[in-house]
CSV table of C-alpha atoms in Angstrom, one decimal:
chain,number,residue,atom,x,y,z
Q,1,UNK,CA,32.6,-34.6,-74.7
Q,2,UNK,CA,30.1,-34.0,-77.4
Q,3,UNK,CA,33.1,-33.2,-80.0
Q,4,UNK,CA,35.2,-36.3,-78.8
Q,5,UNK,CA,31.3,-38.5,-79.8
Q,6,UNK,CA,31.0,-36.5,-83.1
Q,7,UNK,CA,34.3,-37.7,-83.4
Q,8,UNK,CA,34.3,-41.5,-82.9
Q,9,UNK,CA,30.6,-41.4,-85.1
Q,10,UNK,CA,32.1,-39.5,-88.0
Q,11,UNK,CA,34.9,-42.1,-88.2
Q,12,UNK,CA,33.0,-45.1,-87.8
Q,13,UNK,CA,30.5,-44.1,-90.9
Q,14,UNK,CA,32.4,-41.9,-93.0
Q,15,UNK,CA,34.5,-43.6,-96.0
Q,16,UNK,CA,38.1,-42.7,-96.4
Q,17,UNK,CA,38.5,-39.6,-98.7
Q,18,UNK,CA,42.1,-39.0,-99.9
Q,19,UNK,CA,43.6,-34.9,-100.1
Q,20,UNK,CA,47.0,-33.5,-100.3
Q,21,UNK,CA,47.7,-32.6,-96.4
Q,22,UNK,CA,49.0,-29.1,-95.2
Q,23,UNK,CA,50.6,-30.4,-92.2
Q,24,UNK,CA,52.1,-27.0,-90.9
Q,25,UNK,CA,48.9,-26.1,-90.9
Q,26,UNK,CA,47.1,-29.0,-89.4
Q,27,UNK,CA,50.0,-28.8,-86.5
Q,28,UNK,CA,49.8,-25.0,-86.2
Q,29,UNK,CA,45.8,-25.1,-86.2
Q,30,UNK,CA,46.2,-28.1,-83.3
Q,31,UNK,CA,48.3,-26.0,-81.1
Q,32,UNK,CA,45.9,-23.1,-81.5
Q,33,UNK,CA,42.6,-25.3,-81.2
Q,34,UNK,CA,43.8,-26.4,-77.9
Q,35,UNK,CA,45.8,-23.5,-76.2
Q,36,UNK,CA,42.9,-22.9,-73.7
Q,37,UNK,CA,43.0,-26.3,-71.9
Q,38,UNK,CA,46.2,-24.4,-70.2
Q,39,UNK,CA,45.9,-21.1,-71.0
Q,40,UNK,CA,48.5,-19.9,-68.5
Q,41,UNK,CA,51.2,-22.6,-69.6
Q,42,UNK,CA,54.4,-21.5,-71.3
Q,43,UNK,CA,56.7,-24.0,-73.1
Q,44,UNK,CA,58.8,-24.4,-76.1
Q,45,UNK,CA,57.5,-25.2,-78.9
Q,46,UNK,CA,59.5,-27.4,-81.2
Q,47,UNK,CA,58.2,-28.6,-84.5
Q,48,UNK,CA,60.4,-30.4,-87.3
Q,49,UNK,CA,58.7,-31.5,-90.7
Q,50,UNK,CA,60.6,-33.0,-93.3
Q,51,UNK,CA,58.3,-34.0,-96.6
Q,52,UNK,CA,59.9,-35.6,-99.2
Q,53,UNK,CA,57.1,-36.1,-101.0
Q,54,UNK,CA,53.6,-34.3,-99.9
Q,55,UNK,CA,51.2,-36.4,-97.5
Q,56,UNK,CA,47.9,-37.8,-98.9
Q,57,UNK,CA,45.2,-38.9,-96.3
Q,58,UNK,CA,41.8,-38.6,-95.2
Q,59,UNK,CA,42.2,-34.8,-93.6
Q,60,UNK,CA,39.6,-35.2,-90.8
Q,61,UNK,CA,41.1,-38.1,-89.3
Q,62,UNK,CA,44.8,-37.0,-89.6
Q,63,UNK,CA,43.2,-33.9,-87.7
Q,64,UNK,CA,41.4,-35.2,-84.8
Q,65,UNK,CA,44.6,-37.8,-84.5
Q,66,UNK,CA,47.2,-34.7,-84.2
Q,67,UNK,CA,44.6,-32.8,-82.1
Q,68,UNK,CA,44.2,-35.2,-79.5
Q,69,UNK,CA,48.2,-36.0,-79.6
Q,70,UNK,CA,49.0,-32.4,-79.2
Q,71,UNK,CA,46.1,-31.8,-76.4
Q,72,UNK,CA,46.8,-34.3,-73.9
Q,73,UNK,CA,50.5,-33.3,-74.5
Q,74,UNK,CA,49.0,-29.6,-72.9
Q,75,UNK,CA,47.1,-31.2,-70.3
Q,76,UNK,CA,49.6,-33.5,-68.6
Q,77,UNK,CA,52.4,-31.1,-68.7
Q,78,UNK,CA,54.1,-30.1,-65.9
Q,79,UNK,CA,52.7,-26.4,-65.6
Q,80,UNK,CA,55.2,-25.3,-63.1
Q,81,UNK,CA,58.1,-26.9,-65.2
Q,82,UNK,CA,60.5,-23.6,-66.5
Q,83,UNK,CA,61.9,-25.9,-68.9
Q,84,UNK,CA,58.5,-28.0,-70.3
Q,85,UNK,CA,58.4,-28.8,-73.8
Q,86,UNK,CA,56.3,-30.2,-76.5
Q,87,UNK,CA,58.1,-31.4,-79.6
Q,88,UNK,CA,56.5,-32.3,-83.3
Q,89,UNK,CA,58.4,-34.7,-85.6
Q,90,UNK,CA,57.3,-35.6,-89.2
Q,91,UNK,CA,58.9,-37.5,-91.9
Q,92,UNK,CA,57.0,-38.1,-95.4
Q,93,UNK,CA,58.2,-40.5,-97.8
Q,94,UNK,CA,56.1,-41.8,-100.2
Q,95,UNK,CA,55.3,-45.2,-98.0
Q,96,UNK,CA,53.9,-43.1,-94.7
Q,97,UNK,CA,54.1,-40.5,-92.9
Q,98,UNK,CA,55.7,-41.1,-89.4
Q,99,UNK,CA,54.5,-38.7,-87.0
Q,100,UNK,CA,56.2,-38.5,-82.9
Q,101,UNK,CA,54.8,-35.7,-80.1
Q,102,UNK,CA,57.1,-35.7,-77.4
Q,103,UNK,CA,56.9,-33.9,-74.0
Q,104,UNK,CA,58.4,-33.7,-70.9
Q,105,UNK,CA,55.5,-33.8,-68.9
Q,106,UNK,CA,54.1,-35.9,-65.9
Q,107,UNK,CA,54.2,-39.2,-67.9
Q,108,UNK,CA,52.3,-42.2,-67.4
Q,109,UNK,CA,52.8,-45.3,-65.3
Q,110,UNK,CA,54.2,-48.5,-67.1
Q,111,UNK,CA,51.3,-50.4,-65.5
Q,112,UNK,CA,48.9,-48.0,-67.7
Q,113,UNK,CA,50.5,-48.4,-70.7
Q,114,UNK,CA,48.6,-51.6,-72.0
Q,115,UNK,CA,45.1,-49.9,-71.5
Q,116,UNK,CA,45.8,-46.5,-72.5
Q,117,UNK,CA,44.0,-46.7,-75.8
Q,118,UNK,CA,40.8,-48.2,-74.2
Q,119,UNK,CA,37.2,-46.4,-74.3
Q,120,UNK,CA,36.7,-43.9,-71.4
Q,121,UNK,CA,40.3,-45.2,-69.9
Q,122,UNK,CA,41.8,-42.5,-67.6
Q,123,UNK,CA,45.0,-43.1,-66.5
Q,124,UNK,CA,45.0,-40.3,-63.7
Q,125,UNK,CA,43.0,-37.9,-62.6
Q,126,UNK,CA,45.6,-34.9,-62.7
Q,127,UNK,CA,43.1,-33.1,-65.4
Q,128,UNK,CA,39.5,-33.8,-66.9
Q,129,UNK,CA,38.6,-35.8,-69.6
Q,130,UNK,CA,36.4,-38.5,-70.8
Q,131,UNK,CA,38.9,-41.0,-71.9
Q,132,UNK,CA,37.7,-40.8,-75.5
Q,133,UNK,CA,40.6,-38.7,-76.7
Q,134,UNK,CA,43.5,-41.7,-76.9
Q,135,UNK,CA,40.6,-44.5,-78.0
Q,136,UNK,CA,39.4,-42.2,-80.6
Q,137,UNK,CA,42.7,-41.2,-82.1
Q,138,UNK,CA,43.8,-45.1,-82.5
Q,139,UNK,CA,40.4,-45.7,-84.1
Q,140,UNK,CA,41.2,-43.2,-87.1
Q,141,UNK,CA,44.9,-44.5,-86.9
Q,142,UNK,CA,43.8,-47.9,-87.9
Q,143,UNK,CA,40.7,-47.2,-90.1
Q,144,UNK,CA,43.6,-45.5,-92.2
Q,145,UNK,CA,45.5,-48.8,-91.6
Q,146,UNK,CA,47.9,-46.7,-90.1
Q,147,UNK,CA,49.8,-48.0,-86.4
Q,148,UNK,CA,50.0,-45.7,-83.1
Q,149,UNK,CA,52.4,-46.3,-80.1
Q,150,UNK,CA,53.3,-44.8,-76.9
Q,151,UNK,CA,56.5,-44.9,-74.8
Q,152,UNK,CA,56.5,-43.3,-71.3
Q,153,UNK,CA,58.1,-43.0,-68.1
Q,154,UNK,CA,56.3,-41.5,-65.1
Q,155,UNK,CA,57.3,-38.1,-64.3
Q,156,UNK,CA,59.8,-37.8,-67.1
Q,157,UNK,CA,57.4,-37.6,-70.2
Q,158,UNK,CA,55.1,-39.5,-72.7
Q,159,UNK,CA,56.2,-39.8,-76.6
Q,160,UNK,CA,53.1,-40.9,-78.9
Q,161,UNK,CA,54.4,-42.8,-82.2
Q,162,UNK,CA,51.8,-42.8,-85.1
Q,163,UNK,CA,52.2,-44.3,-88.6
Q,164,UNK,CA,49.9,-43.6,-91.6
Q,165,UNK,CA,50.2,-45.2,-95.3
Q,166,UNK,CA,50.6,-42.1,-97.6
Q,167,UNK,CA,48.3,-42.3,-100.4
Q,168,UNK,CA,50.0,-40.4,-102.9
Q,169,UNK,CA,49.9,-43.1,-105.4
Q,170,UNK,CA,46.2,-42.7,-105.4
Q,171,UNK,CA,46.3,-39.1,-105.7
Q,172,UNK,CA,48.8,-39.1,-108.7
């Protein structure tokens, strides 16, 4: 909880700060960061990045975005699924970088959907949480004027859909 408000206070005061990203390591470190919410849960681990051009972008947002992605993805698995997944797709072109974390976990209700990116919004109660992760994640999405989405279906899986300008032209 106290991370999640550090969080949500460095992104509301801090000003945008443009680096080259090292998003195999920003995906790697996520996973690792966030292996003990499940410790016991095995699944495969599919990650596809395709860079046509490297990523430029405020680093601490793009981190706590991907964190929070690739932790709830852990926590509303299906722990006792054989076959459970959680899937990392990136494409970089020089407009954006369009990032999609797909699972096959418990998946939310459609009737959630709408308020899923709202402060302290839980949408079960399967797992803890202060309902800061989601709200916080779409507030760095758009202070980087970047777009987040979510598709789902209830017991099937959840697929998070973010978009984020690639500043390269700044950079070079």
């Amino acid at each position: 909880t106290l991370k999640e408000i550090l969080d949500y206070s460095r992104n509301s005061r801090n000003e945008i700060k443009c680096e080259k990203a090292d998003l195999h390591k920003i995906i790697d470190d996520a996973f690792k960061n966030s292996a003990y919410i499940v410790p016991d849960f095995t699944y495969d681990k599919r990650i596809n990045i395709k860079e046509e051009v490297p990523f430029y972008s405020d680093l601490p947002r793009v981190k706590i975005i991907i964190n929070n992605l690739i932790s709830n993805a852990q926590k509303y698995s299906k722990r006792n699924n054989p076959d459970s997944f959680i899937e990392v797709n990136v494409m970089v072109t020089k407009e954006k970088m369009h990032f999609e974390i797909i699972d096959n976990g418990i998946g939310i209700k459609s009737q959630y959907l709408s308020q899923l990116f709202e402060m302290f919004y839980r949408a079960t109660t399967v797992t803890y949480g202060t309902g800061l992760g989601l709200y916080i994640a779409k507030e760095c999405v758009e202070k980087l004027n970047g777009t987040i989405k979510v598709e789902s279906e209830f017991g099937k899986g959840t697929k998070f859909i973010v978009e984020i300008p690639n500043n390269i032209q700044v950079n070079n």
